CSV table of C-alpha atoms and ligand atoms in Angstrom, one decimal:
chain,number,residue,atom,x,y,z
A,99,MET,CA,0.0,-0.3,0.0
A,100,ASN,CA,1.1,3.7,-0.1
A,101,ALA,CA,2.0,4.5,3.0
A,102,ILE,CA,1.6,8.0,4.3
A,103,ASN,CA,3.3,9.0,6.4
A,104,ASP,CA,1.5,10.9,9.7
A,105,ASN,CA,2.7,14.1,9.3
A,106,THR,CA,1.5,14.7,5.8
A,107,SER,CA,-1.6,13.1,6.2
A,108,ASP,CA,-1.8,15.7,8.7
A,109,ARG,CA,-1.0,18.3,6.4
A,110,VAL,CA,-3.3,17.2,4.1
A,111,SER,CA,-6.8,18.9,5.3
A,112,ASP,CA,-4.7,22.1,6.8
A,113,LYS,CA,-2.4,23.0,4.5
A,114,VAL,CA,-4.8,21.6,1.3
A,115,LEU,CA,-7.8,24.5,2.8
A,116,ALA,CA,-4.9,27.1,4.0
A,117,SER,CA,-3.5,27.4,0.2
A,118,ALA,CA,-7.0,27.2,-2.0
A,119,ILE,CA,-6.4,30.3,-3.5
A,120,VAL,CA,-10.0,31.8,-3.5
A,121,GLY,CA,-10.8,34.8,-6.0
A,122,GLN,CA,-8.0,33.9,-8.3
A,123,ASP,CA,-8.5,31.7,-11.5
A,124,VAL,CA,-7.8,27.9,-9.9
A,125,GLY,CA,-10.7,25.6,-10.0
A,126,PRO,CA,-10.7,22.2,-7.7
A,127,LEU,CA,-8.8,20.3,-10.5
A,128,ALA,CA,-6.3,22.1,-10.6
A,129,LEU,CA,-5.8,22.7,-6.6
A,130,TYR,CA,-6.3,18.9,-5.9
A,131,GLU,CA,-3.5,18.2,-8.9
A,132,ASP,CA,-1.5,20.7,-7.0
A,133,ARG,CA,-1.6,18.5,-4.0
A,134,VAL,CA,-1.0,15.6,-5.4
A,135,SER,CA,2.5,17.2,-7.5
A,136,GLU,CA,3.4,18.5,-3.1
A,137,GLY,CA,3.0,14.9,-1.9
A,138,LEU,CA,0.0,16.3,0.5
A,139,LEU,CA,-2.2,13.6,-1.4
A,140,ARG,CA,-1.7,10.5,-3.0
A,141,PRO,CA,-2.5,10.4,-6.4
A,142,ASP,CA,-6.1,8.5,-6.9
A,143,PRO,CA,-7.8,8.3,-10.5
A,144,ASP,CA,-11.6,8.0,-8.6
A,145,GLN,CA,-10.7,11.3,-6.8
A,146,GLU,CA,-9.6,13.0,-9.7
A,147,ARG,CA,-12.8,12.2,-11.9
A,148,VAL,CA,-14.6,14.0,-9.1
A,149,ALA,CA,-12.8,17.1,-8.9
A,150,ARG,CA,-13.1,17.1,-12.4
A,151,ARG,CA,-16.7,17.3,-12.2
A,152,LEU,CA,-16.8,19.7,-9.8
A,153,ASP,CA,-14.1,21.6,-11.9
A,154,ARG,CA,-16.7,21.2,-14.8
A,155,LEU,CA,-19.2,23.2,-12.1
A,156,TRP,CA,-16.1,25.7,-11.0
A,157,THR,CA,-16.4,26.5,-14.5
A,158,GLU,CA,-20.6,26.8,-15.1
A,159,LEU,CA,-20.2,28.8,-11.7
A,160,LYS,CA,-17.6,31.2,-13.0
A,161,THR,CA,-20.5,32.6,-16.2
A,162,TYR,CA,-23.5,32.6,-13.6
A,163,HIS,CA,-25.3,35.1,-12.5
A,164,PRO,CA,-27.8,34.1,-10.1
A,165,PRO,CA,-31.0,36.4,-10.1
A,166,ALA,CA,-31.7,38.6,-6.9
A,167,VAL,CA,-33.7,36.6,-3.9
A,168,PRO,CA,-36.6,39.4,-3.3
A,169,PRO,CA,-37.3,39.8,0.3
A,170,PRO,CA,-39.1,36.6,2.0
A,171,GLU,CA,-42.7,37.3,1.6
A,172,PRO,CA,-44.1,38.4,4.7
A,173,ALA,CA,-41.2,41.2,5.4
A,174,ARG,CA,-42.4,42.7,1.9
A,175,LYS,CA,-44.9,45.6,1.8
A,176,LYS,CA,-47.2,44.7,-1.4
A,177,GLY,CA,-47.9,47.7,-3.1
A,178,PHE,CA,-51.0,47.8,-5.4
A,179,LEU,CA,-49.3,47.7,-8.5
A,180,SER,CA,-47.4,44.5,-7.1
A,181,SER,CA,-51.0,42.7,-5.7
A,182,VAL,CA,-51.9,43.1,-9.1
A,183,VAL,CA,-49.1,42.1,-11.2
A,184,SER,CA,-48.9,39.2,-9.0
A,185,ARG,CA,-51.9,37.7,-9.7
A,186,ILE,CA,-51.0,37.6,-13.7
A,187,PRO,CA,-50.0,33.8,-13.8
A,188,GLY,CA,-46.1,33.9,-14.8
A,189,LEU,CA,-45.4,37.5,-14.6
A,190,LEU,CA,-43.5,37.3,-11.5
A,191,HIS,CA,-42.6,33.7,-11.4
A,192,ARG,CA,-38.6,33.5,-11.5
A,193,GLU,CA,-38.2,30.2,-12.9
A,194,GLN,CA,-39.9,31.1,-15.8
A,195,GLU,CA,-37.6,34.0,-16.4
A,196,ASP,CA,-34.3,33.0,-15.7
A,197,ALA,CA,-31.7,30.6,-16.9
A,198,PRO,CA,-31.6,27.5,-15.3
A,199,PRO,CA,-28.9,27.4,-12.9
A,200,PRO,CA,-26.1,24.4,-13.1
A,201,ARG,CA,-26.7,21.2,-11.7
A,202,GLY,CA,-25.5,20.7,-8.3
A,203,VAL,CA,-23.4,17.0,-7.5
A,204,TYR,CA,-23.9,14.3,-4.9
A,205,ILE,CA,-20.5,13.2,-3.9
A,206,VAL,CA,-21.2,9.6,-2.6
A,207,GLY,CA,-18.7,6.6,-1.4
A,208,ARG,CA,-17.5,4.9,1.6
A,209,VAL,CA,-16.0,6.0,4.5
A,210,GLY,CA,-12.6,8.1,4.0
A,211,ARG,CA,-12.7,8.3,0.7
A,212,GLY,CA,-11.9,11.8,0.2
A,213,LYS,CA,-15.5,13.3,-0.3
A,214,THR,CA,-15.3,16.2,2.0
A,215,MET,CA,-11.8,16.4,1.3
A,216,LEU,CA,-12.7,17.4,-2.2
A,217,MET,CA,-16.0,19.5,-1.0
A,218,ASP,CA,-14.3,21.6,0.9
A,219,LEU,CA,-11.5,22.1,-2.1
A,220,PHE,CA,-14.2,23.0,-3.8
A,221,PHE,CA,-15.9,25.3,-1.8
A,222,SER,CA,-12.5,27.5,-1.4
A,223,CYS,CA,-12.6,28.3,-4.8
A,224,ALA,CA,-15.7,28.7,-5.5
A,225,PRO,CA,-16.6,31.5,-7.4
A,226,LEU,CA,-19.5,33.0,-5.3
A,227,LYS,CA,-19.9,35.4,-3.0
A,228,LYS,CA,-22.7,34.3,-1.2
A,229,LYS,CA,-21.9,30.3,-0.2
A,230,GLN,CA,-22.0,28.3,2.8
A,231,ARG,CA,-20.8,25.3,4.0
A,232,ILE,CA,-22.3,23.2,6.6
A,233,HIS,CA,-22.6,20.3,8.4
A,234,PHE,CA,-26.0,18.8,7.5
A,235,LEU,CA,-26.7,17.8,11.2
A,236,SER,CA,-26.4,22.1,12.0
A,237,PHE,CA,-28.3,22.8,9.0
A,238,MET,CA,-31.0,20.5,10.2
A,239,GLN,CA,-30.7,22.2,13.6
A,240,GLU,CA,-30.6,25.5,12.2
A,241,VAL,CA,-33.7,24.8,9.5
A,242,HIS,CA,-36.2,23.4,12.7
A,243,GLN,CA,-35.4,26.5,15.4
A,244,ARG,CA,-35.7,29.1,12.3
A,245,LEU,CA,-39.3,27.5,11.6
A,246,ARG,CA,-40.0,27.7,15.0
A,247,GLN,CA,-39.2,31.3,15.1
A,248,LEU,CA,-41.0,32.4,11.4
A,249,LYS,CA,-44.1,30.5,13.7
A,250,ILE,CA,-43.6,32.8,16.3
A,251,ASP,CA,-42.9,36.0,14.8
A,252,ASN,CA,-45.9,34.8,11.9
A,253,PRO,CA,-48.9,33.5,14.1
A,254,GLY,CA,-51.0,33.5,11.0
A,255,MET,CA,-48.6,32.3,8.6
A,256,SER,CA,-50.1,28.8,7.1
A,257,ASP,CA,-46.6,27.6,5.4
A,258,PRO,CA,-43.2,29.0,6.7
A,259,ILE,CA,-41.3,26.9,4.4
A,260,PRO,CA,-41.4,28.9,1.1
A,261,PRO,CA,-39.8,32.4,3.4
A,262,LEU,CA,-37.7,30.3,5.0
A,263,ALA,CA,-36.3,29.0,1.7
A,264,ARG,CA,-36.1,32.3,0.6
A,265,THR,CA,-34.1,33.7,3.5
A,266,ILE,CA,-31.6,31.1,2.9
A,267,ALA,CA,-30.9,31.9,-0.4
A,268,GLN,CA,-30.4,35.6,0.2
A,269,ASP,CA,-27.5,34.4,2.1
A,270,ALA,CA,-26.2,31.3,-0.5
A,271,THR,CA,-26.7,30.5,-3.5
A,272,LEU,CA,-24.2,27.7,-3.3
A,273,LEU,CA,-25.0,25.6,0.1
A,274,CYS,CA,-22.3,22.7,0.8
A,275,PHE,CA,-23.7,19.6,2.9
A,276,ASP,CA,-21.2,17.4,4.4
A,277,GLU,CA,-22.6,14.5,5.4
A,278,PHE,CA,-26.4,14.5,4.1
A,279,GLN,CA,-28.1,11.5,5.9
A,280,ILE,CA,-31.7,11.8,6.8
A,281,ASN,CA,-32.5,9.7,10.3
A,282,ASP,CA,-35.7,11.1,11.2
A,283,ILE,CA,-38.9,11.3,10.4
A,284,ALA,CA,-39.7,15.2,11.3
A,285,ASP,CA,-36.1,16.2,9.2
A,286,ALA,CA,-37.4,13.7,6.1
A,287,MET,CA,-41.0,15.6,5.8
A,288,ILE,CA,-39.5,18.8,6.3
A,289,LEU,CA,-36.5,18.7,3.7
A,290,GLY,CA,-38.4,17.6,0.6
A,291,ARG,CA,-40.5,20.9,0.3
A,292,LEU,CA,-37.2,22.7,1.8
A,293,PHE,CA,-35.1,21.5,-0.8
A,294,GLU,CA,-38.0,22.0,-3.6
A,295,ALA,CA,-38.6,25.6,-2.4
A,296,LEU,CA,-34.0,26.3,-2.9
A,297,PHE,CA,-33.8,25.1,-6.1
A,298,ARG,CA,-36.9,27.1,-6.9
A,299,GLU,CA,-34.9,30.2,-5.6
A,300,HIS,CA,-32.2,28.7,-7.6
A,301,VAL,CA,-29.6,27.7,-5.2
A,302,ILE,CA,-27.3,25.3,-5.9
A,303,ILE,CA,-26.5,22.6,-3.5
A,304,VAL,CA,-23.8,20.2,-3.6
A,305,ALA,CA,-23.5,17.2,-0.7
A,306,THR,CA,-20.9,14.6,0.7
A,307,SER,CA,-23.2,11.2,1.7
A,308,ASN,CA,-22.6,7.9,2.7
A,309,THR,CA,-25.7,6.9,1.2
A,310,VAL,CA,-27.0,7.1,-2.5
A,311,PRO,CA,-30.2,9.6,-2.8
A,312,GLY,CA,-32.2,6.1,-3.5
A,313,ASP,CA,-31.5,4.7,-0.4
A,314,LEU,CA,-32.4,7.7,1.7
A,315,PHE,CA,-34.4,7.2,4.6
A,316,GLN,CA,-35.7,4.1,3.3
A,317,ASN,CA,-37.2,0.6,5.5
A,318,ARG,CA,-38.1,3.4,7.9
A,319,PRO,CA,-41.7,3.9,9.0
A,320,GLY,CA,-42.7,7.1,6.2
A,321,ALA,CA,-40.8,6.1,3.7
A,322,ASP,CA,-42.9,6.4,0.6
A,323,ALA,CA,-43.7,10.4,1.5
A,324,PHE,CA,-40.2,11.1,1.0
A,325,LYS,CA,-39.8,9.4,-2.4
A,326,PRO,CA,-40.7,12.6,-4.0
A,327,PHE,CA,-37.6,14.3,-2.4
A,328,ILE,CA,-35.5,11.3,-3.6
A,329,ALA,CA,-36.6,12.6,-7.5
A,330,ILE,CA,-36.1,16.0,-6.6
A,331,ILE,CA,-32.7,15.3,-5.8
A,332,HIS,CA,-32.5,13.3,-9.0
A,333,ARG,CA,-33.5,16.1,-11.3
A,334,ASN,CA,-31.0,18.8,-9.7
A,335,LEU,CA,-27.9,17.3,-8.8
A,336,ASP,CA,-25.8,15.0,-10.4
A,337,THR,CA,-24.6,11.7,-8.1
A,338,GLU,CA,-21.0,11.2,-8.8
A,339,THR,CA,-19.5,8.2,-6.9
A,340,LEU,CA,-16.1,8.2,-4.9
A,341,ASP,CA,-15.2,4.5,-4.0
A,342,SER,CA,-12.0,4.3,-4.6
A,343,GLU,CA,-10.0,1.1,-2.9
A,344,THR,CA,-8.3,3.1,0.0
A,345,ASP,CA,-9.9,4.7,3.7
A,346,TYR,CA,-7.5,7.4,4.6
A,347,ARG,CA,-8.2,7.4,7.5
A,348,ARG,CA,-6.5,3.8,8.2
A,349,GLY,CA,-3.0,3.5,9.0
A,350,ARG,CA,-1.8,6.7,11.0
A,351,GLU,CA,0.0,6.0,13.9
A,352,GLN,CA,-2.2,5.3,17.1
A,353,ASP,CA,-2.6,7.2,20.1
A,354,ASP,CA,-2.9,4.8,22.9
A,355,THR,CA,-4.4,6.7,25.4
A,356,THR,CA,-7.4,7.9,23.5
A,357,TRP,CA,-9.5,4.7,23.1
A,358,ILE,CA,-8.8,2.2,26.2
A,359,VAL,CA,-9.8,-1.3,26.3
A,360,PRO,CA,-11.2,-3.1,28.3
A,361,ALA,CA,-13.0,-0.4,30.3
A,362,ASP,CA,-11.9,-1.6,33.7
A,363,GLU,CA,-10.3,0.3,37.0
A,364,THR,CA,-7.2,0.8,34.9
A,365,ALA,CA,-9.1,2.6,32.1
A,366,ARG,CA,-10.6,4.6,34.7
A,367,HIS,CA,-7.4,5.8,36.1
A,368,ARG,CA,-6.2,6.7,33.2
A,369,LEU,CA,-9.1,8.6,32.2
A,370,ASP,CA,-9.1,10.6,35.6
A,371,LYS,CA,-5.3,11.3,34.2
A,372,VAL,CA,-6.6,12.9,30.9
A,373,VAL,CA,-9.1,14.9,32.5
A,374,ALA,CA,-6.5,16.4,35.0
A,375,ARG,CA,-4.3,17.4,32.4
A,376,TYR,CA,-6.8,18.9,30.3
A,377,GLY,CA,-8.7,20.2,33.1
A,378,GLU,CA,-5.7,21.3,35.2
A,379,GLY,CA,-6.2,24.8,36.7
A,380,HIS,CA,-9.9,24.7,37.0
A,381,LYS,CA,-12.4,23.4,39.5
A,382,PRO,CA,-14.7,20.5,38.7
A,383,GLU,CA,-18.3,21.5,38.6
A,384,LYS,CA,-22.0,20.8,37.7
A,385,VAL,CA,-22.8,22.7,34.4
A,386,THR,CA,-25.7,23.7,32.6
A,387,LEU,CA,-25.4,23.8,28.9
A,388,GLU,CA,-28.6,26.2,27.7
A,389,PHE,CA,-29.6,26.0,24.3
A,390,SER,CA,-32.5,26.8,21.3
A,391,GLY,CA,-35.1,26.5,24.4
A,392,ARG,CA,-33.4,23.2,25.9
A,393,SER,CA,-31.1,22.6,28.7
A,394,LEU,CA,-28.9,19.6,29.4
A,395,PRO,CA,-27.1,19.3,32.7
A,396,VAL,CA,-23.3,18.3,32.4
A,397,ASP,CA,-22.1,16.6,35.7
A,398,HIS,CA,-18.8,16.3,35.0
A,399,ALA,CA,-16.8,19.6,33.5
A,400,GLN,CA,-13.4,20.8,34.5
A,401,GLY,CA,-12.2,23.9,32.2
A,402,PRO,CA,-12.5,22.7,28.6
A,403,VAL,CA,-13.6,19.0,29.7
A,404,ALA,CA,-16.4,17.0,29.9
A,405,ARG,CA,-16.9,13.9,31.6
A,406,PHE,CA,-19.8,11.8,30.7
A,407,ASP,CA,-20.7,8.0,31.5
A,408,PHE,CA,-21.9,6.5,28.5
A,409,THR,CA,-25.4,5.3,29.4
A,410,SER,CA,-25.7,8.9,30.4
A,411,LEU,CA,-24.7,10.2,27.0
A,412,CYS,CA,-26.4,7.7,24.4
A,413,SER,CA,-29.4,5.5,26.5
A,414,ARG,CA,-31.3,8.7,26.7
A,415,PRO,CA,-33.1,10.5,24.3
A,416,LEU,CA,-30.5,13.3,23.5
A,417,GLY,CA,-29.8,14.2,19.8
A,418,PRO,CA,-28.2,16.2,17.5
A,419,GLY,CA,-28.8,20.0,19.0
A,420,ASP,CA,-27.4,18.4,22.7
A,421,PHE,CA,-24.5,16.9,21.1
A,422,LEU,CA,-23.9,19.7,18.9
A,423,ALA,CA,-24.0,21.9,21.9
A,424,VAL,CA,-21.4,19.8,24.2
A,425,ALA,CA,-19.0,19.6,21.0
A,426,LYS,CA,-19.1,23.3,21.0
A,427,ARG,CA,-18.9,23.8,24.6
A,428,PHE,CA,-16.2,21.4,25.3
A,429,PRO,CA,-12.8,20.7,23.1
A,430,VAL,CA,-12.2,17.5,25.0
A,431,ILE,CA,-14.2,14.6,25.9
A,432,VAL,CA,-13.9,12.1,28.0
A,433,ILE,CA,-16.4,8.7,27.8
A,434,ASP,CA,-16.7,6.2,30.5
A,435,ASP,CA,-17.5,2.7,30.2
A,436,ILE,CA,-18.6,1.9,26.0
A,437,PRO,CA,-20.6,-1.0,26.1
A,438,SER,CA,-20.5,-3.6,23.1
A,439,LEU,CA,-23.0,-2.8,21.4
A,440,GLY,CA,-25.2,-5.6,19.6
A,441,PRO,CA,-28.9,-6.4,17.3
A,442,ASP,CA,-31.2,-4.8,20.5
A,443,ASP,CA,-28.8,-1.6,21.1
A,444,ALA,CA,-29.8,0.1,17.3
A,445,ASN,CA,-31.1,3.1,18.9
A,446,VAL,CA,-28.5,3.6,21.6
A,447,ALA,CA,-26.1,3.1,18.3
A,448,ARG,CA,-28.1,5.3,16.4
A,449,ARG,CA,-27.2,8.1,19.0
A,450,PHE,CA,-23.1,7.2,19.2
A,451,ILE,CA,-23.0,7.4,15.1
A,452,THR,CA,-24.8,11.4,15.7
A,453,LEU,CA,-22.5,11.9,18.6
A,454,ILE,CA,-19.3,11.2,16.7
A,455,ASP,CA,-20.2,13.0,13.4
A,456,ALA,CA,-20.6,16.0,15.9
A,457,LEU,CA,-17.5,16.0,17.6
A,458,TYR,CA,-15.5,14.8,14.3
A,459,ASP,CA,-16.6,17.8,12.6
A,460,ASN,CA,-15.6,19.9,15.2
A,461,GLY,CA,-12.2,18.6,15.5
A,462,ASN,CA,-12.9,17.7,19.4
A,463,LEU,CA,-10.3,15.1,21.0
A,464,LEU,CA,-12.2,12.3,22.8
A,465,PHE,CA,-11.1,9.7,25.1
A,466,VAL,CA,-12.8,6.8,26.0
A,467,SER,CA,-12.7,3.6,27.7
A,468,ALA,CA,-14.2,0.3,26.3
A,469,ASP,CA,-15.2,-2.9,26.2
A,470,ALA,CA,-13.9,-3.6,22.4
A,471,THR,CA,-12.2,-1.6,19.5
A,472,PRO,CA,-14.1,0.8,17.5
A,473,ASP,CA,-14.1,-1.8,14.4
A,474,GLN,CA,-15.8,-4.8,17.0
A,475,LEU,CA,-18.2,-2.1,18.8
A,476,PHE,CA,-21.1,-2.6,16.8
A,477,PRO,CA,-20.4,-5.3,14.4
A,478,GLU,CA,-24.3,-6.5,13.4
A,479,GLY,CA,-27.7,-5.0,13.8
A,480,GLU,CA,-29.6,-2.0,12.2
A,481,GLY,CA,-27.4,0.7,11.5
A,482,ALA,CA,-23.8,-1.1,12.0
A,483,ASP,CA,-23.5,-0.3,8.3
A,484,ALA,CA,-23.7,3.1,8.9
A,485,PHE,CA,-21.5,2.6,11.9
A,486,ALA,CA,-18.5,1.7,9.5
A,487,ARG,CA,-18.0,5.7,9.2
A,488,THR,CA,-18.1,6.3,12.8
A,489,ALA,CA,-15.4,3.4,13.4
A,490,SER,CA,-13.4,4.9,10.5
A,491,ARG,CA,-13.5,8.3,12.4
A,492,LEU,CA,-12.7,7.0,15.9
A,493,VAL,CA,-9.4,5.5,14.4
A,494,GLU,CA,-8.8,9.4,12.5
A,495,MET,CA,-9.5,10.6,16.0
A,496,SER,CA,-7.3,8.2,17.9
A,497,SER,CA,-4.1,9.0,15.7
A,498,GLU,CA,-1.2,10.9,16.9
A,499,SER,CA,-1.7,13.3,13.5
A,500,TRP,CA,-5.6,14.0,15.2
A,501,LEU,CA,-4.1,15.0,19.1
A,502,ALA,CA,-1.2,17.4,17.1
A,503,ARG,CA,-4.1,19.0,15.1
A,504,ALA,CA,-6.6,19.3,18.1
A,505,HIS,CA,-3.0,21.1,19.7
A,506,ALA,CA,-2.2,23.5,17.1
A,507,PRO,CA,-3.2,26.9,16.1
A,508,GLY,CA,-6.9,26.6,14.7
A,509,GLY,CA,-7.4,23.2,16.6
A,510,CYS,CA,-10.0,22.6,18.7
A,511,LEU,CA,-8.2,23.7,21.9
A,512,SER,CA,-6.9,26.8,20.4
A,513,ARG,CA,-10.2,28.4,19.7
A,514,PRO,CA,-11.9,31.1,21.7
B,799,ATP,N1,-5.4,11.0,-1.7
B,799,ATP,C1,-5.7,11.9,-0.3
B,799,ATP,N2,-4.0,11.9,0.1
B,799,ATP,C2,-4.1,11.5,1.4
B,799,ATP,N3,-5.0,11.2,2.5
B,799,ATP,C3,-6.2,11.5,2.1
B,799,ATP,C4,-6.6,11.6,0.1
B,799,ATP,N4,-8.0,11.7,0.2
B,799,ATP,C5,-8.6,11.9,1.5
B,799,ATP,N5,-7.3,11.9,2.9
B,799,ATP,C6,-7.6,12.4,4.1
B,799,ATP,O1,-8.5,11.0,4.3
B,799,ATP,C7,-9.0,11.7,5.4
B,799,ATP,C8,-10.5,11.0,5.3
B,799,ATP,O2,-11.2,12.1,4.3
B,799,ATP,P1,-12.3,12.6,4.2
B,799,ATP,O3,-13.0,13.3,5.1
B,799,ATP,O4,-12.2,13.6,2.8
B,799,ATP,O5,-13.3,11.1,3.5
B,799,ATP,P2,-14.9,11.2,3.6
B,799,ATP,O6,-15.0,10.5,2.3
B,799,ATP,O7,-15.8,12.4,4.1
B,799,ATP,O8,-15.4,10.0,5.0
B,799,ATP,P3,-16.5,10.0,5.7
B,799,ATP,O9,-17.4,9.3,4.8
B,799,ATP,O10,-16.3,9.4,7.2
B,799,ATP,O11,-17.4,11.0,5.4
B,799,ATP,C9,-9.0,13.4,5.4
B,799,ATP,O12,-7.9,13.5,6.7
B,799,ATP,C10,-8.2,14.2,4.2
B,799,ATP,O13,-7.9,14.8,4.4
B,800,MG,MG1,-17.0,13.3,5.2
C-alpha cells in the first residue's frame, strides 16, 4: 500500500485548504493536482474524476449570474401595483424568466475516501460571494429553529417553508452540505418541500454522503412519503460515486491513550489523569448548557473537559442539538464504559453515531474506555453499516495526528 506518514496526512486537511486560492482563477481540479504533486495527497484516479466534475461546476459558476432574491413574503410590503401584477400568472415567477442554474453534485461513497476533502477544496475556490458550507446536522438544527421562530413571529402564517427557503437563498447561492443523511421522520417531512423551494430560488447544492439518494430514509416508517424528495435530488443534482480502494483514515500512527480497552478500573484511572491534565487549573463543577430553548446538565465539567458515562449520553433521548452543544462548549470529551453493542442496541448505536459525527466535525479530542475496539463495537444490527463511518472516524480521532491538530493553532484547544 502507498503508506503516507502521519505528518503528511496531517498536513493534508490544513494545508490543502489553507492554500486554496480564493478569488483567483484556480479551480478544484488544479488545486487537487497541485496537492498530489506536492505529495500532500496520494494520487487517486477516482478522486481525480470527481475533482473533474466539480471543476465543471466551478467553470459553470464563473459565468452564472443568479437572479436577485427578493425579500421573504412576510417582510415585503405589497403595493397596489405588485398585488395586481402578482395575480397575473407567470409574470412574477422567477423560474420562468431565468436560465436554469448549473446542476449540483452529490458525492457518495464509503468512509474515508476523500469526499469531504474534495468538497472543501471546491468550496474554498467556488467563484461566488454568497456561499455556505455546513455540516448537515447543524443545518437541520438551524432549519428547525428558524421554522419555530417564523411561526412565533407570524402567527397567521400557513406555510413557513417558502419564506425560510428565501431567507436561506438570500445568504447563499451555493450550499455545500457535509454528511447528508436523514435520520428522523420530522427532518424527512420538511426536507422535500424545503429543497424544492430552495431549487425554485436557484440555490445550487453540493453534498457528500455515505448513502446513494435512492437509499435515503428507506426501510423506515414514512419512507414512501419521502420518495418525491429523492426524485427532486435526482432532478437537480448529479450523483458522483467516490469509491476508491483506500480508507485514508486508516494506517496512521495511533495514540494509545485515547481509546482504552477494556473499560476496567485501570482505564478509569487513566481517564482520571486525562481529565486532570486537560482540566488543570480549573475546578470540577456541574454545568448546565442552555441552547434552543433546551437545557442539558453536564455533571462532570472541568474547564475545557466534560466527562460522561456512556449511558448518560447515549441511552437517553438526546439528539443532534444536544451533541452539537456539547461539542462546541467542551473541546475535550471523556466517555467512560462504552459497552459492546448488539442488535438490540440500534437506537443507542444511532445516538453514538450522531455524537461522533458532531465531535469529528468540530475537531474535538475524545478519550474513552470501551469493551471493544471501534471496529468491533457494533458488528451487527440495524445501522451496523452506518457504524462503519463512525469506526473510521474513531480510528482517525485516536491518531497522533488528530491530537497534534487539536493542539495546533486553529485546533479545537486554541479556539476562544
Ligand atoms: N488522496 C489522499 N491522500 C491522502 N490523504 C487523503 C486523501 N484523500 C483524503 N485524505 C485524507 O483522509 C481523511 C478522510 O478524508 P475525508 O474526510 O474527505 O473522507 P470522507 O470520504 O469524507 O469520509 P466520510 O464518509 O467518513 O465522511 C482526511 O484526513 C483527508 O484529508
Ligand atoms: Mg466526510
